[in-house]
Coordinates of C-alpha atoms in Angstrom, one line a residue:
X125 CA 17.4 -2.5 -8.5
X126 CA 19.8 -1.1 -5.9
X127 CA 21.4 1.2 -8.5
X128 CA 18.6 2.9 -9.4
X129 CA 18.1 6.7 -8.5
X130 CA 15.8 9.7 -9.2
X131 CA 18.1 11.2 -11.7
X132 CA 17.5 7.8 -14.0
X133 CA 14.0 9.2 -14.6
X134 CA 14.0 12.8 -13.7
X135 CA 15.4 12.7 -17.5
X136 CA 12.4 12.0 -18.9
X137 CA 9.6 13.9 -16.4
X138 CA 11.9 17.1 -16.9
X139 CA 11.7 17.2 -20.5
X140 CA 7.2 17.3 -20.7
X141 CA 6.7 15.6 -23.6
X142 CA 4.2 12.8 -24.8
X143 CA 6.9 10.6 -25.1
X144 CA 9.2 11.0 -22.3
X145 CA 5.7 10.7 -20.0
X146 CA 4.8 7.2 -22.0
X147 CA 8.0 6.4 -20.6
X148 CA 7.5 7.3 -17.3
X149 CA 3.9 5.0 -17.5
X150 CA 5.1 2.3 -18.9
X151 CA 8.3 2.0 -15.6
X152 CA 5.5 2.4 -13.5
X153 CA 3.7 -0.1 -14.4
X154 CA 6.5 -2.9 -15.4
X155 CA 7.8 -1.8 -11.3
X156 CA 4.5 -1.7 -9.4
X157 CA 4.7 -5.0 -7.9
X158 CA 8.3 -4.6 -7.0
X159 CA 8.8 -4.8 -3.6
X160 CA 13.1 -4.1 -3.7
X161 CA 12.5 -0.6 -5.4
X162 CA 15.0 2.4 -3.7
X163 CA 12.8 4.7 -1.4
X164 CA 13.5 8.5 -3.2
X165 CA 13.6 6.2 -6.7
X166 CA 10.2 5.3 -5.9
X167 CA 8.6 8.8 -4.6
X168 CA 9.7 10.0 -7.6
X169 CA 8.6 7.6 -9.9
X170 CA 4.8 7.4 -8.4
X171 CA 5.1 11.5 -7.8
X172 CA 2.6 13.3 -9.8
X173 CA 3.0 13.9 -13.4
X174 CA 2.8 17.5 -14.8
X175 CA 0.7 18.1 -18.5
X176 CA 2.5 17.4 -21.4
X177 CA 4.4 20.3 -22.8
X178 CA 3.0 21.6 -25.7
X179 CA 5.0 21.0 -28.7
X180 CA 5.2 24.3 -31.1
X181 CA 3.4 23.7 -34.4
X182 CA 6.1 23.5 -37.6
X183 CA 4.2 25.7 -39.8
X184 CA 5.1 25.8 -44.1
X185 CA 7.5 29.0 -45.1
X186 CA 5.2 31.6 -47.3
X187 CA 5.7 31.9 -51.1
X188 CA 7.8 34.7 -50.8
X189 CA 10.0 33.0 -48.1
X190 CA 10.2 30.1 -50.1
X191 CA 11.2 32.3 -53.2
X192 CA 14.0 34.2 -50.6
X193 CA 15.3 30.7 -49.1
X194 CA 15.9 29.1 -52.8
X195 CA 17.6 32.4 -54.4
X196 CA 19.8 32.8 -51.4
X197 CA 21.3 29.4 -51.3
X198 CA 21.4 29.6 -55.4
X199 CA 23.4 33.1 -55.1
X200 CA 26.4 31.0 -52.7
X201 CA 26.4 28.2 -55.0
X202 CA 26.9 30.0 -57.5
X203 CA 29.4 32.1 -56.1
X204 CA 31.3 29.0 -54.8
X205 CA 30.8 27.2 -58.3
X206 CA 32.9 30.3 -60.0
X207 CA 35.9 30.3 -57.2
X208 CA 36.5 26.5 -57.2
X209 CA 36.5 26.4 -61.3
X210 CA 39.1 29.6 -61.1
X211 CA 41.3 27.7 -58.8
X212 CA 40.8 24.6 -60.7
X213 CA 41.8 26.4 -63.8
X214 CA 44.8 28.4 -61.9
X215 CA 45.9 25.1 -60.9
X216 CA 45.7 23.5 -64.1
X217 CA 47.7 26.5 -65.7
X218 CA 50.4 26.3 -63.0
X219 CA 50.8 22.7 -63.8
X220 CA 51.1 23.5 -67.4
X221 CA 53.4 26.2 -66.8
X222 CA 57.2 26.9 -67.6
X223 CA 59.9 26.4 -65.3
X224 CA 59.5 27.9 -62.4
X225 CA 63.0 30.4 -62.8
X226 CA 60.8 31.8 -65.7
X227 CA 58.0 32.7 -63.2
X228 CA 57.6 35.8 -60.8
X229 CA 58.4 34.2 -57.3
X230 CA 55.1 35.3 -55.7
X231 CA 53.3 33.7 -58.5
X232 CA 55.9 30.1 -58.2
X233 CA 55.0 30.7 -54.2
X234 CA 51.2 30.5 -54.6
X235 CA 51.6 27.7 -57.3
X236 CA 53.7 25.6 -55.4
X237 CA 51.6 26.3 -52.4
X238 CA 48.1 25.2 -54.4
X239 CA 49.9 22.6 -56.0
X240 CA 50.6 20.6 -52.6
X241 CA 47.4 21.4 -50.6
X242 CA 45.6 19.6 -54.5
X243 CA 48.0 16.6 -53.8
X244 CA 48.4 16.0 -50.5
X245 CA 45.4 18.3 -48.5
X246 CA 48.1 20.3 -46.3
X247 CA 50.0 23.2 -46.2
X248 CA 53.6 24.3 -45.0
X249 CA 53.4 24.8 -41.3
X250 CA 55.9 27.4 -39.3
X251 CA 56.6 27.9 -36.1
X252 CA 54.9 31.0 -36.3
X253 CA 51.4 29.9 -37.7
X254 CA 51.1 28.7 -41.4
X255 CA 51.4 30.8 -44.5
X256 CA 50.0 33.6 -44.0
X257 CA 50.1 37.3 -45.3
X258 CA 52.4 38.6 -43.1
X259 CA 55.2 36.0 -44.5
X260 CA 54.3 37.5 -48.2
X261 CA 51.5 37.4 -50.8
X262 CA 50.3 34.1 -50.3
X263 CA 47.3 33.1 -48.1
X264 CA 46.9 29.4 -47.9
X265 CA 43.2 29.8 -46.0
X266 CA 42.0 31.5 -49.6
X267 CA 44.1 29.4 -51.6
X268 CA 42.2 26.4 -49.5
X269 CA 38.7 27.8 -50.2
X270 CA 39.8 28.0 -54.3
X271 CA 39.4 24.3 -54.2
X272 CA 37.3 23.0 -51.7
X273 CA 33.9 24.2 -51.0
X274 CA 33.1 25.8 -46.5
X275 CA 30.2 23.8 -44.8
X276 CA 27.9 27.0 -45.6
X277 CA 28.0 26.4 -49.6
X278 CA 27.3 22.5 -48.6
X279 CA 24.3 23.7 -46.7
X280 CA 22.8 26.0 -49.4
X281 CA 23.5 22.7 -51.6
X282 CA 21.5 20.8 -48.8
X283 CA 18.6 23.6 -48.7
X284 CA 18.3 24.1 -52.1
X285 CA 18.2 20.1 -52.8
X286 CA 15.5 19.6 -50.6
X287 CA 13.6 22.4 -52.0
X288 CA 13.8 20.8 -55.1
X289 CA 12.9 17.2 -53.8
X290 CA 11.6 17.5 -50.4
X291 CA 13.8 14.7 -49.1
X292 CA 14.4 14.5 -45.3
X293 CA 17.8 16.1 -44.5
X294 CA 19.5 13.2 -43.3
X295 CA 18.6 11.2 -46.7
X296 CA 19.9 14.8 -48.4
X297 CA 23.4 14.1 -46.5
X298 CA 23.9 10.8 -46.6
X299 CA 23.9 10.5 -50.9
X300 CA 26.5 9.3 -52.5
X301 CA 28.0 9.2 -55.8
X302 CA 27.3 6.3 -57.4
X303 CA 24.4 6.8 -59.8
X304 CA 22.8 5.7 -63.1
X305 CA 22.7 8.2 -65.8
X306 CA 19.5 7.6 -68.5
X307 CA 19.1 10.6 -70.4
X308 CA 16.8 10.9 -73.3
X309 CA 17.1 14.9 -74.5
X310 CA 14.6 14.8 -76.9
X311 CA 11.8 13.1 -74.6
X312 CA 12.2 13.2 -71.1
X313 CA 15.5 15.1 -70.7
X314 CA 18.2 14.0 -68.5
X315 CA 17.8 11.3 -65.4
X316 CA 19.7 10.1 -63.1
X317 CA 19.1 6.8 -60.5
X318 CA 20.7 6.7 -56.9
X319 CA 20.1 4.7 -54.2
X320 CA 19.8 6.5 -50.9
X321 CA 18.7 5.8 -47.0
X322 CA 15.7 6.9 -44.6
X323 CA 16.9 5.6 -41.0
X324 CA 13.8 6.6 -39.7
X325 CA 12.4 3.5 -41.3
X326 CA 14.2 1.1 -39.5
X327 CA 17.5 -1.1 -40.8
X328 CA 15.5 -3.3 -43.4
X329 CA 13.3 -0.8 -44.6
X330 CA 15.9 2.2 -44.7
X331 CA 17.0 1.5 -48.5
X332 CA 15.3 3.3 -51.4
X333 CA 15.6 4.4 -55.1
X334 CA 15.5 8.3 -56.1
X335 CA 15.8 9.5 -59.6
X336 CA 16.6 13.1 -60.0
X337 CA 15.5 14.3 -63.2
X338 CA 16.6 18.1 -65.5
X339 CA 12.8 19.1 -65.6
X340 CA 13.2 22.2 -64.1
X341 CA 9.8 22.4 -61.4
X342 CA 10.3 26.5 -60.4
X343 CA 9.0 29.2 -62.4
X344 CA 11.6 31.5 -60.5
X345 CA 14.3 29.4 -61.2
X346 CA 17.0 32.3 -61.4
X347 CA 19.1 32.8 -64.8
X348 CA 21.1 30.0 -66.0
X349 CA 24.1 32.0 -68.5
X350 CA 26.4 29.7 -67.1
X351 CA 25.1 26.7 -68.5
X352 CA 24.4 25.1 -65.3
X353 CA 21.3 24.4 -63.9
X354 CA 19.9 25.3 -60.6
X355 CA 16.4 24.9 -61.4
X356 CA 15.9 20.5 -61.0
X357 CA 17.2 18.0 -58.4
X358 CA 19.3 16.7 -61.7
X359 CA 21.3 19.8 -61.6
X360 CA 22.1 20.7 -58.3
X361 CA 23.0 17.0 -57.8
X362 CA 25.9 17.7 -60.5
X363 CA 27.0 20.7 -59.5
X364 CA 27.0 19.1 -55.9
X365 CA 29.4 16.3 -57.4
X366 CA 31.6 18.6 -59.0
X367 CA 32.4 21.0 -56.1
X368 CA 33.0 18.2 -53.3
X369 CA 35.0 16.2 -56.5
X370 CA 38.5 17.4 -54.8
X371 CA 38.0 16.7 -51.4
X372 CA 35.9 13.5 -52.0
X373 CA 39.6 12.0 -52.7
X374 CA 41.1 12.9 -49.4
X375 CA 38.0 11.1 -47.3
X376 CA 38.1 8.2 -49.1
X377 CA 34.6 7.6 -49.2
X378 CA 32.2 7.9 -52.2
X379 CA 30.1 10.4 -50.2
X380 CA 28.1 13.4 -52.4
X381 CA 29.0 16.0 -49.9
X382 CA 32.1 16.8 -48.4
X383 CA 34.2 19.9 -47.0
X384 CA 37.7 20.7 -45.9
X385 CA 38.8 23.3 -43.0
X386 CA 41.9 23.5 -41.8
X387 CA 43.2 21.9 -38.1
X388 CA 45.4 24.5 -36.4
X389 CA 45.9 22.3 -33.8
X390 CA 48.5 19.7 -34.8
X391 CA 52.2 21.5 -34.7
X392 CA 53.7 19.1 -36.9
X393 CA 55.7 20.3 -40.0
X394 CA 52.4 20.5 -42.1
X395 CA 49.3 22.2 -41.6
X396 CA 46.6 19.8 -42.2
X397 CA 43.6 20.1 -43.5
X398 CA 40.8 18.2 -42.1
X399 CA 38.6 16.9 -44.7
X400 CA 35.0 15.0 -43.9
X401 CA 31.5 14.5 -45.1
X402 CA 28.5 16.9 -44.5
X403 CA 26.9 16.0 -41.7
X404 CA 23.7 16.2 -40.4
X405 CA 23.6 19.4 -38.7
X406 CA 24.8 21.4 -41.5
X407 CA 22.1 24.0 -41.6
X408 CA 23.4 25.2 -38.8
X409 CA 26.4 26.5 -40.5
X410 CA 24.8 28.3 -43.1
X411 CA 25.2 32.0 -43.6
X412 CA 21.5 32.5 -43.5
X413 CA 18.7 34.0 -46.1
X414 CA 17.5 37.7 -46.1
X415 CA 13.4 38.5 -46.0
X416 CA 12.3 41.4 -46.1
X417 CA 15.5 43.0 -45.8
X418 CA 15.9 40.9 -42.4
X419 CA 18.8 38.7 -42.4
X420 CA 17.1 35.5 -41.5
X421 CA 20.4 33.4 -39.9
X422 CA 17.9 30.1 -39.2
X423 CA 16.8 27.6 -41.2
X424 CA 14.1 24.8 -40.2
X425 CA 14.2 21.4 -42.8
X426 CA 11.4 20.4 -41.3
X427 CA 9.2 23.4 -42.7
X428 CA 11.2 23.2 -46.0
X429 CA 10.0 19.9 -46.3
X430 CA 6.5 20.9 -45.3
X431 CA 6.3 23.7 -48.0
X432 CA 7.3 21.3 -50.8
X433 CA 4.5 19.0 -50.0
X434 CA 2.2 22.1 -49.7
X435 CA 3.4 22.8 -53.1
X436 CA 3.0 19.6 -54.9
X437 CA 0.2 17.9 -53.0
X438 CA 1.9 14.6 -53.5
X439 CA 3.6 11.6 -51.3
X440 CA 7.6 12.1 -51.2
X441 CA 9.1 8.7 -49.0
X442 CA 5.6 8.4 -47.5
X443 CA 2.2 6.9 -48.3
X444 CA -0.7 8.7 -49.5
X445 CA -2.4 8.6 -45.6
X446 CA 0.9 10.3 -44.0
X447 CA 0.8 13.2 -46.2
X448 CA -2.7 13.8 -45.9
X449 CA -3.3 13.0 -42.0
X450 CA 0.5 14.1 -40.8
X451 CA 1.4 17.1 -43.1
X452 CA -1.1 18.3 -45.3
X453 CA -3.9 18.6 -42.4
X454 CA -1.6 19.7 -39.9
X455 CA -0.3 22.5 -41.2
X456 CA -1.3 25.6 -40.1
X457 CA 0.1 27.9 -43.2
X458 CA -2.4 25.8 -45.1
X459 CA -5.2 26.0 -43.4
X460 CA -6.4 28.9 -45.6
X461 CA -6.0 27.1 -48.7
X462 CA -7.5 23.8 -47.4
X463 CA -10.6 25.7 -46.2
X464 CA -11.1 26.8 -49.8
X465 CA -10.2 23.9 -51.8
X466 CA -12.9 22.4 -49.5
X467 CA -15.1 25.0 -49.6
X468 CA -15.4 25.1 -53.4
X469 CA -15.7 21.7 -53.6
X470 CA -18.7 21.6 -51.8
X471 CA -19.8 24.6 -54.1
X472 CA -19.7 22.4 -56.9
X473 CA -21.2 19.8 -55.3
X474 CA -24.2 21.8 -54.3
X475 CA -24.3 23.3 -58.1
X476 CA -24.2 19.9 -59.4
X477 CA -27.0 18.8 -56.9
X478 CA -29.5 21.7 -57.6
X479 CA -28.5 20.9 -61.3
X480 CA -29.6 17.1 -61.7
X481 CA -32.8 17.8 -59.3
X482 CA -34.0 21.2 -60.7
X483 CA -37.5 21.4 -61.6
X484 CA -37.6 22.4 -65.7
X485 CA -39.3 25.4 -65.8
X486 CA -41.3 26.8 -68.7
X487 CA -41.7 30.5 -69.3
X488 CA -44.2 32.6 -71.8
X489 CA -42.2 32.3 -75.0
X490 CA -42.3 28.0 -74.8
X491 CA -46.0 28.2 -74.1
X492 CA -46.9 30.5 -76.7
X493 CA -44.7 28.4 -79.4
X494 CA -46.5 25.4 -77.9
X495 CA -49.8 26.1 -78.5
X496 CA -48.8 27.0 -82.3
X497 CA -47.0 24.1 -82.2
X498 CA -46.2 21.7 -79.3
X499 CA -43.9 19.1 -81.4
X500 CA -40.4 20.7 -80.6
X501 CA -41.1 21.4 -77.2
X502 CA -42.8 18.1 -76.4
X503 CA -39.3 16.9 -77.8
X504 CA -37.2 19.0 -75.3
X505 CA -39.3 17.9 -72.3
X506 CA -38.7 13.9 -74.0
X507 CA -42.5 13.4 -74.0
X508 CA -45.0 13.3 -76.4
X509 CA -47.3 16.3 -77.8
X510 CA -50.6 14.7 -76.5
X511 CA -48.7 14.9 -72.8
X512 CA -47.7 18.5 -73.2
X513 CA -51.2 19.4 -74.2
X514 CA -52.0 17.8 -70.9
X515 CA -50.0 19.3 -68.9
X516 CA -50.6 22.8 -70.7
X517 CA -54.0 22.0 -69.7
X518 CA -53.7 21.7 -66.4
X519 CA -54.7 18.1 -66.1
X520 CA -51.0 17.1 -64.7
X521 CA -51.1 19.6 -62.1
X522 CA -49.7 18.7 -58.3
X523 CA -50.8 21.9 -56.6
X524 CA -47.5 24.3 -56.9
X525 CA -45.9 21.9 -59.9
X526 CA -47.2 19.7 -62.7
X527 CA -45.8 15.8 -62.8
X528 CA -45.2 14.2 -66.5
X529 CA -44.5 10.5 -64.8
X530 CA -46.3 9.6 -61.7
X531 CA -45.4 6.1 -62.4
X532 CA -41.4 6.5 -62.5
X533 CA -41.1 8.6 -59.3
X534 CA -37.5 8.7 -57.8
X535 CA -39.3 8.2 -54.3
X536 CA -41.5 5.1 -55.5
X537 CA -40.9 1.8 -57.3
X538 CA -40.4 1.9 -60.6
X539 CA -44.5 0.7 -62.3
X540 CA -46.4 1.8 -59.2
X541 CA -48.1 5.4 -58.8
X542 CA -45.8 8.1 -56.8
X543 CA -46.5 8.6 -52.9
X544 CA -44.8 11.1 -52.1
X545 CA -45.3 14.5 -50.3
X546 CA -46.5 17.1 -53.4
X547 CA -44.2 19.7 -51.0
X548 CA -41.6 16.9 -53.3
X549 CA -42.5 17.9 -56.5
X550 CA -40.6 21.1 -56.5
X551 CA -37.2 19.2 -56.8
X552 CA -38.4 16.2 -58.5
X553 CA -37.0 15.3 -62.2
X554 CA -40.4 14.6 -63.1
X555 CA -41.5 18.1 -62.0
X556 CA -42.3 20.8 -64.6
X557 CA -43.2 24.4 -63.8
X558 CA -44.5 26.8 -66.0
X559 CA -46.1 30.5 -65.9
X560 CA -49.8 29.6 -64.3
X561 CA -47.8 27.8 -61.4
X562 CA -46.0 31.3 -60.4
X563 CA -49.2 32.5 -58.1
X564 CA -49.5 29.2 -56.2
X565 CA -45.7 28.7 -55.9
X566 CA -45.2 32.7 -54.4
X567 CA -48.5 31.8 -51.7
X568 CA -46.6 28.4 -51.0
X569 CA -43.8 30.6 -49.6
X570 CA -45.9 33.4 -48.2
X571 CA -47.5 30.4 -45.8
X572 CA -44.6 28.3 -45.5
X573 CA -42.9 31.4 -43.9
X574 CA -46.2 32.1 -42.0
X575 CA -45.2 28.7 -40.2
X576 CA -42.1 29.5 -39.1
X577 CA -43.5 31.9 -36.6
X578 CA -45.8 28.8 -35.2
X579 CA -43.4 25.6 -35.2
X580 CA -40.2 25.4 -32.9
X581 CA -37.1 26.1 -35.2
X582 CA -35.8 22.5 -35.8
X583 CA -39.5 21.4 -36.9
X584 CA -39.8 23.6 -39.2
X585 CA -36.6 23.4 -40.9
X586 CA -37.1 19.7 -41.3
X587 CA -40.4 20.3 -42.4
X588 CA -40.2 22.8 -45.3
X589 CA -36.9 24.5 -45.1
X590 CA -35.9 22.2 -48.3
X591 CA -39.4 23.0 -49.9
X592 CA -38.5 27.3 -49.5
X593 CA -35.4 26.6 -50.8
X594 CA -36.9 24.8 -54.1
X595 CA -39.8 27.7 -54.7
X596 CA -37.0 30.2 -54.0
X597 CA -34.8 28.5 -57.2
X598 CA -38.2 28.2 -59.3
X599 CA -39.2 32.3 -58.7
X600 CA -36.3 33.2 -59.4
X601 CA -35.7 31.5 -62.7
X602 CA -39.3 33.0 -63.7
X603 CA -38.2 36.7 -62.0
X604 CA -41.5 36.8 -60.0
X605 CA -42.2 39.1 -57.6
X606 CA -43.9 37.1 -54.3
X607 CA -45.8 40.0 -53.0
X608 CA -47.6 40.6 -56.5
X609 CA -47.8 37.1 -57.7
X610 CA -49.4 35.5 -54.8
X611 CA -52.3 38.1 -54.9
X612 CA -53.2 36.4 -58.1
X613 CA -53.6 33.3 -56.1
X614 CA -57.8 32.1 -55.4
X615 CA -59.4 31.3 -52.2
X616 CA -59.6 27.4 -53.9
X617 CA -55.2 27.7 -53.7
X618 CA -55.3 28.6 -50.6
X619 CA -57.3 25.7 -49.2
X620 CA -55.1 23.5 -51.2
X621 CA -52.3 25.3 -50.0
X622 CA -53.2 25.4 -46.2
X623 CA -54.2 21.5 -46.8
X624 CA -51.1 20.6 -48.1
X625 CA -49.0 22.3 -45.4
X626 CA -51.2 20.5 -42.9
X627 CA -50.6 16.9 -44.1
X628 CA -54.0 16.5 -45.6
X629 CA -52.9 15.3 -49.5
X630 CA -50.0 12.7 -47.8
X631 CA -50.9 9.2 -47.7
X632 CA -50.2 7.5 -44.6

């Protein structure tokens, strides 16, 4: 306890954040009783606590970024893809070729000179510096970068990767070679198996399976002449193996990614050249993305990962509840489009609602054909003909609707007459509404509105704001003008009317 001093947790009440002030609790309480505790330890401990810094949202990159991001990292791959197969086959022809007092001595200089840095990953070293173009023709830093890829092209590997997969970026480092290949061309295309690691996980939990498969998932995916594809987490994973192939050998490791640059430091008789994997701070050393004609020289993984689960909408090394709760709600880029995936949801809902409880409403034409001949309309409605000439007659009526099944009411049990409100009937399945209703519908809503003006605002929305909803939908499908239709109405509907809106017809 003696050893203790303010700096051992000014650490973690400098830095603000939810965390480092957990921390900070969690001392105080496992040291409140200790009595041995340094003086300017303990002010500081049990000194007030500031609010917790406020940690800046990690927003999704925009379509177009997106788009910028994935053809800017394709353009250096590609580029780096074309130098490393010209020094491979330069190399290859030099090894092939005729004695050397048959060559031009610049071109036996640079052979010899790509030759050793392929078989032994150094160059000649003077005292002067190593090779460069002041001693003659040959540069051994380009002849270097014609076999070996620069951390930037290893980057643009990394970004493009996890735009393809939306792996983490230290699972995205850490692959290796060894893989299963299961390719079916004619099906499912080409597949391959690795195993890989999320440390976040914890050490017996770290360990998963990925398969990276040749379906290309971009509609942008850039041209492929080349034969090589850019477009699927299969291909960049190839291409990824055959750049690094060379300098895999010289770390002797079995590591995906790996780069070589060259130590000036050692004065020895060689030059060597330092060769190690990727590691995971390599976006850093990427030459950037233009947007927008703005050279862009950041890049965040943490929003690339982000924007492939905006994209796909499905788990990638998670469960279903952490990409719904931790990235997809969170994110404010997709705020926008959540607010109108929910928004038409509940559309259709509502559609779907006013559609299973809509009141079938007759117009002129079906009770004209009806009373020539009521069989096919009885048959539509599913009752008989001696029940549509009821409720043509009027003899089903319930004030603003007429009812074909008191007895099967949605609001009463099944066998035993209907209790409900008659304000019900307009958005009752047994509910059916034709011409003759319109006046006493359009005076319904004339008085319901009328009421508004004499109950508080709440009351009368509970009341009957469901009920001028309903007569709206039914005027509307029969085009009736309110104004005009309710002066058809007779002193008799308006009792009934005024009785109903007062509670008179409910059954208490």
């Amino acid at each position: 306890m003696s050893d203790l001093r303010p700096a051992h947790i000014a650490t973690f009440r400098l830095r603000g954040t939810s965390y480092s002030l957990n921390v900070v609790h969690a001392v105080r309480i496992t040291l409140r009783a200790n009595e041995s505790l340094p003086g300017p330890f303990r002010e500081l401990l049990y000194s007030p606590l500031g609010h917790v810094a406020a940690s800046p949202s990690v927003a999704s990159y925009t379509d177009s970024e997106f788009r910028a991001i994935r053809r800017a990292a394709r353009t250096e791959i590609r580029a780096a893809l074309s130098r490393i197969r010209a020094g491979e086959a330069e190399l290859a022809a030099w090894l092939t070729a005729p004695a050397p007092v048959q060559i031009n001595p610049d071109v036996a200089k640079r052979g010899a000179l790509l030759e050793q840095i392929a078989n032994e990953g150094s160059v000649p070293h003077r005292e002067r510096g190593p090779h460069s173009q002041q001693e003659g023709s040959t540069d051994a830093g380009s002849l270097i970068r014609s076999l070996f890829p620069s951390s930037s092209e290893l980057a643009a590997l990394v970004v493009l990767l996890q735009c393809l997969t939306g792996q983490n970026l230290s699972t995205l480092c850490n692959l290796t070679t060894e893989y299963l290949r299961a390719d079916d061309q004619e099906k499912e295309g080409e597949v391959l198996l690795t195993r890989a690691q999320k440390p976040r996980r914890g050490r017996y939990a770290a360990e998963m399976d990925l398969s990276f498969t040749s379906v290309p998932v971009w509609l942008d995916a850039g041209n492929n002449t080349e034969g090589d594809d850019y477009a699927s987490p299969f291909g960049v994973y190839i291409i990824a193996e055959e750049l690094c192939r060379r300098a895999r050998t010289f770390t002797a490791t079995n590591m995906l990614l790996c780069w070589a640059y060259g130590d000036r430091r050692i004065k020895n008789t060689t030059e060597r050249i330092i060769f190690r994997p990727i590691a995971s701070d390599c976006l850093r050393r990427w030459h950037g993305w233009t947007h927008d004609g703005k050279l862009q020289s950041t890049i965040d993984s943490r929003r690339l990962r982000r924007t492939f689960l905006q994209h796909h909408q499905r788990p990638v090394a998670q469960t279903v509840e952490t990409l719904a709760h931790t990235y997809l709600s969170k994110d404010p880029a997709a705020l926008s489009i959540n607010q109108e995936v929910v928004g038409s949801a509940l559309a259709e809902e509502v559609t779907r609602i006013r559609a299973a409880t809509a009141v079938h409403v007759l117009n002129d034409d079906d009770v004209r054909a009806a009373s020539n001949n009521p069989k096919p309309l009885a048959e539509q409605l599913g009752i008989s003909a001696e029940r549509l000439t009821d409720l043509l007659a009027g003899r089903l009526d319930t004030i603003a609707a007429a009812c074909i099944d008191h007895e099967h009411s949605p609001h009463s049990p099944d066998g035993t007459p209907c209790t409900a409100s008659f304000l019900l009937c307009l958005a009752c399945p047994n509910a059916r509404s034709e011409p003759r209703h319109v006046p006493v519908q359009a005076l319904l809503k004339q008085r319901i509105e009328a009421r508004r003006l004499e109950l508080p605002a709440k009351q009368w929305e509970r009341q009957f704001g469901v009920a001028e909803e309903r007569l709206d939908d039914l005027l509307g499908a029969q085009h009736a003008d309110v104004n005009a239709m309710a002066a058809q109405a007779t002193d008799k509907d308006l009792q009934m009317i005024e009785a109903l809106l007062d509670g008179k017809y409910d059954l208490r």
